Amino acid sequence: MPESQDRDQAHLFVSPHFDDGVFSCGGRIHQLTTAGEPVTVLTMMGGLHAGELPKSPILEDLHKRWMAGEDPLRARQAEDERALSRLNAEHVHIDLTDCVYRQVDGVLLYSSEESLFGSVHAADYALKVLEAVALPDPGRQLVLYLPLAVGHHVDHQIVRDWGIALLRDKPENWSLYFYAEYPYFNTERAITLALSKIGLPLREKRIKLDEADLAAKINAIACYDSQISTFWDSVEAMALDLRRSSLDPQTGQLVERYWEIEN
């Protein structure tokens, strides 16, 4: 992935949930939009829930943590819209709910914390829904960014597998990169495990960030009020953790990590 900008490219960051694209790639997004390149973040599990919200132990815990009111999914959509507005990027929300809301015959498919990080449920219909999602045709070279599924969250696995399936019919005018999800990548073992699941020859690219990129990323992540308490004690703690996680231990430079398929 060259660091120089190409005005003939459009960039599509595929995000499982409302926050993943910004949490993981916000520095790169800021670089690109600052250079005038078009950027869209496509949130795959970006839909709302019709009717009364289902109940389960994990949902009770999440809604309590999020403190996002009576319509938590719309609140999360709004957080995403604000964050991407700060980065001058476009957003698209696919009408599929987060796995904790998905049901079959009135039974929730994922009702515990453990189920979120296990195998994809045999009855989960999400991949079939996503197979109908058409990538936009920007009329120029499309650069596609997919999650590695670091942390093994079921929605991340589904989105990763959807992206890999696209390789079968990969057009000539787009290229593909994987990104490591923050904050799940805070252990190298988690990245190694995720890479082992891809089944493709990959090489790492570390994209240098400057202080403006990092500041923009922190500013955008701070928009996700509902998510801060899940991972950090405060916005200030998030900023410190993000800086630490962004430092390349070999060079001391600020970076984001991506992987491309070796030719």
XYZ file of C-alpha atoms in Angstrom:
263
model
C 0.000 0.000 0.000
C 1.850 3.115 -1.163
C 1.825 6.100 1.142
C 1.682 8.533 -1.768
C -1.829 9.444 -2.805
C -3.522 8.500 -6.082
C -6.438 10.727 -7.032
C -7.753 7.954 -9.320
C -8.547 5.723 -6.327
C -11.575 5.439 -4.082
C -11.313 3.751 -0.679
C -13.935 1.521 0.925
C -13.384 0.489 4.547
C -15.656 -2.422 5.461
C -16.614 -2.273 9.129
C -18.521 -5.059 10.906
C -20.001 -2.667 13.501
C -20.460 1.077 13.758
C -17.068 1.683 15.372
C -14.641 -0.864 13.917
C -13.590 1.090 10.833
C -12.785 4.258 12.772
C -11.221 2.480 15.766
C -8.895 0.505 13.505
C -8.316 2.711 10.460
C -9.111 6.267 11.535
C -5.557 7.490 10.961
C -5.436 6.182 7.411
C -8.914 7.538 6.709
C -7.757 10.975 7.869
C -4.659 10.772 5.638
C -6.746 9.919 2.606
C -9.501 12.474 3.058
C -6.957 15.194 3.838
C -5.332 14.385 0.488
C -8.697 14.738 -1.238
C -9.333 11.049 -1.876
C -12.902 9.735 -1.551
C -13.421 7.452 1.455
C -16.534 5.515 2.462
C -16.986 3.346 5.534
C -19.456 0.527 4.863
C -20.912 -0.819 8.124
C -22.226 -4.307 7.474
C -24.104 -4.861 10.748
C -25.445 -1.315 10.639
C -29.182 -1.833 10.761
C -31.871 -0.932 13.278
C -34.168 -3.348 15.122
C -37.865 -3.192 14.364
C -40.239 -3.409 17.280
C -39.472 -4.201 20.889
C -35.851 -4.995 21.626
C -35.193 -8.644 22.535
C -33.942 -9.559 25.996
C -30.929 -11.634 26.957
C -28.121 -11.450 29.538
C -25.668 -10.007 27.021
C -28.129 -7.384 25.775
C -29.024 -6.342 29.292
C -25.329 -5.869 30.038
C -24.598 -4.053 26.770
C -27.509 -1.637 27.045
C -26.536 -0.829 30.608
C -22.944 -0.138 29.556
C -23.876 1.864 26.474
C -26.312 4.176 28.304
C -27.667 4.991 24.845
C -31.342 5.487 25.677
C -34.433 3.666 24.445
C -33.165 3.341 20.854
C -29.541 2.253 21.323
C -28.961 1.195 17.718
C -30.057 4.562 16.339
C -27.844 6.216 18.956
C -24.915 4.123 17.746
C -25.669 5.003 14.130
C -25.591 8.675 15.083
C -22.231 8.221 16.840
C -20.827 6.680 13.661
C -22.186 9.487 11.521
C -20.561 12.110 13.783
C -17.222 10.287 13.838
C -17.041 9.919 10.068
C -18.132 13.507 9.584
C -15.121 14.554 11.674
C -12.909 12.519 9.347
C -14.651 13.907 6.229
C -15.591 10.379 5.146
C -18.910 9.068 3.842
C -20.896 6.357 5.596
C -23.194 3.562 4.435
C -25.120 1.383 6.923
C -26.313 -2.002 5.682
C -29.710 -2.986 7.091
C -28.518 -6.009 9.099
C -28.438 -5.964 12.880
C -25.544 -6.741 15.186
C -25.382 -10.454 16.034
C -26.759 -9.942 19.560
C -30.122 -8.921 18.020
C -30.363 -11.663 15.381
C -33.096 -14.263 15.969
C -34.496 -17.328 14.254
C -38.050 -18.350 15.188
C -37.926 -15.943 18.117
C -34.743 -17.445 19.554
C -31.633 -15.280 19.825
C -28.608 -16.809 18.096
C -26.068 -15.161 20.407
C -27.260 -14.630 23.958
C -24.036 -14.753 26.010
C -20.622 -13.112 26.020
C -18.995 -16.448 25.173
C -21.184 -16.937 22.099
C -19.964 -13.665 20.583
C -16.414 -14.971 20.276
C -17.083 -18.574 19.318
C -18.169 -20.187 16.077
C -20.732 -18.627 13.774
C -24.129 -20.134 14.569
C -25.267 -22.686 11.982
C -28.606 -20.866 11.628
C -27.081 -17.392 11.234
C -28.388 -15.819 8.041
C -25.999 -12.837 8.035
C -23.614 -14.113 5.364
C -26.482 -14.749 2.949
C -27.743 -11.217 3.536
C -24.296 -9.780 2.885
C -23.863 -11.805 -0.295
C -26.554 -9.580 -1.810
C -24.566 -6.422 -1.001
C -23.085 -4.948 -4.152
C -19.845 -3.013 -3.917
C -20.139 0.524 -5.222
C -18.651 1.275 -8.615
C -16.745 4.521 -8.075
C -15.645 4.686 -11.709
C -12.034 4.399 -10.632
C -9.650 2.018 -8.872
C -11.333 0.735 -5.709
C -9.211 -0.035 -2.653
C -11.066 -2.364 -0.292
C -10.159 -2.762 3.398
C -11.436 -5.805 5.321
C -11.156 -6.878 8.974
C -8.823 -9.727 9.889
C -11.262 -10.860 12.600
C -8.702 -10.319 15.340
C -10.465 -11.336 18.538
C -12.670 -13.848 16.686
C -15.957 -11.949 17.088
C -18.604 -13.748 15.027
C -19.612 -10.641 13.059
C -15.983 -9.970 12.191
C -15.599 -13.579 11.031
C -18.670 -13.234 8.817
C -17.493 -9.977 7.232
C -13.985 -11.355 6.706
C -15.354 -14.483 5.009
C -17.676 -12.370 2.865
C -14.674 -10.365 1.688
C -12.533 -13.424 0.977
C -15.372 -14.873 -1.114
C -15.193 -11.738 -3.270
C -11.722 -12.811 -4.385
C -13.276 -15.483 -6.593
C -14.662 -12.765 -8.853
C -12.117 -10.051 -8.093
C -12.365 -7.337 -10.753
C -9.267 -5.895 -12.330
C -9.946 -2.415 -10.992
C -9.784 -3.053 -7.249
C -7.254 -4.112 -4.671
C -7.697 -5.681 -1.239
C -6.118 -5.115 2.175
C -6.869 -6.525 5.604
C -6.680 -4.437 8.763
C -6.065 -5.419 12.391
C -8.980 -4.439 14.611
C -8.267 -2.123 17.524
C -8.370 -2.688 20.468
C -8.473 -6.475 19.908
C -4.968 -6.468 18.403
C -3.330 -5.522 21.699
C -1.755 -8.980 21.864
C 0.458 -10.212 19.034
C -0.904 -13.720 19.547
C -4.384 -12.503 18.605
C -3.048 -11.163 15.291
C -1.095 -14.352 14.577
C -4.183 -16.450 15.222
C -6.328 -14.265 12.960
C -3.758 -14.427 10.152
C -3.713 -18.225 10.381
C -7.441 -18.291 9.584
C -7.151 -16.333 6.333
C -5.615 -19.098 4.234
C -3.902 -16.646 1.903
C -0.259 -15.563 1.575
C -0.125 -12.105 3.159
C 2.578 -9.528 3.783
C 2.349 -6.735 6.313
C 2.382 -3.032 5.521
C 2.824 -0.514 8.302
C 1.420 2.856 7.311
C 3.087 5.778 9.040
C 0.829 8.257 10.805
C 1.703 11.761 11.889
C 0.457 13.571 14.977
C -2.414 15.142 13.041
C -3.589 11.698 11.908
C -3.483 10.358 15.453
C -5.258 13.414 16.856
C -8.002 13.089 14.225
C -8.409 9.400 15.040
C -8.683 10.108 18.769
C -11.192 12.882 18.081
C -13.303 10.546 15.948
C -13.190 7.624 18.403
C -14.328 10.007 21.149
C -17.657 10.310 19.279
C -18.557 6.745 20.278
C -19.780 7.572 23.767
C -21.491 4.201 24.101
C -18.281 2.273 23.506
C -15.718 4.152 25.606
C -16.721 2.485 28.882
C -16.462 -0.986 27.325
C -12.731 -0.652 26.732
C -11.442 2.298 28.786
C -12.100 4.291 31.934
C -12.259 7.602 30.054
C -11.570 9.328 26.735
C -8.162 10.321 28.123
C -7.378 6.667 28.870
C -8.427 5.781 25.314
C -6.097 8.413 23.872
C -3.148 7.106 25.896
C -3.892 3.501 24.959
C -4.284 4.348 21.284
C -0.951 6.170 21.218
C 0.757 3.237 22.920
C -0.852 0.729 20.575
C 0.075 2.809 17.529
C 3.803 2.950 18.287
C 5.932 0.645 16.163
C 8.255 -1.050 18.703
C 11.051 -1.235 16.131
C 11.021 2.357 14.875
C 9.032 4.277 17.510
C 6.870 5.716 14.714
C 3.091 5.972 14.801
C 1.599 3.350 12.479
C -1.495 1.437 11.475
C -1.054 -2.173 10.392
C -2.443 -3.644 7.177
C -1.858 -6.826 5.191
C -1.970 -7.340 1.435
C -2.034 -10.525 -0.601
C 1.365 -11.512 -1.932
C 1.520 -11.985 -5.692
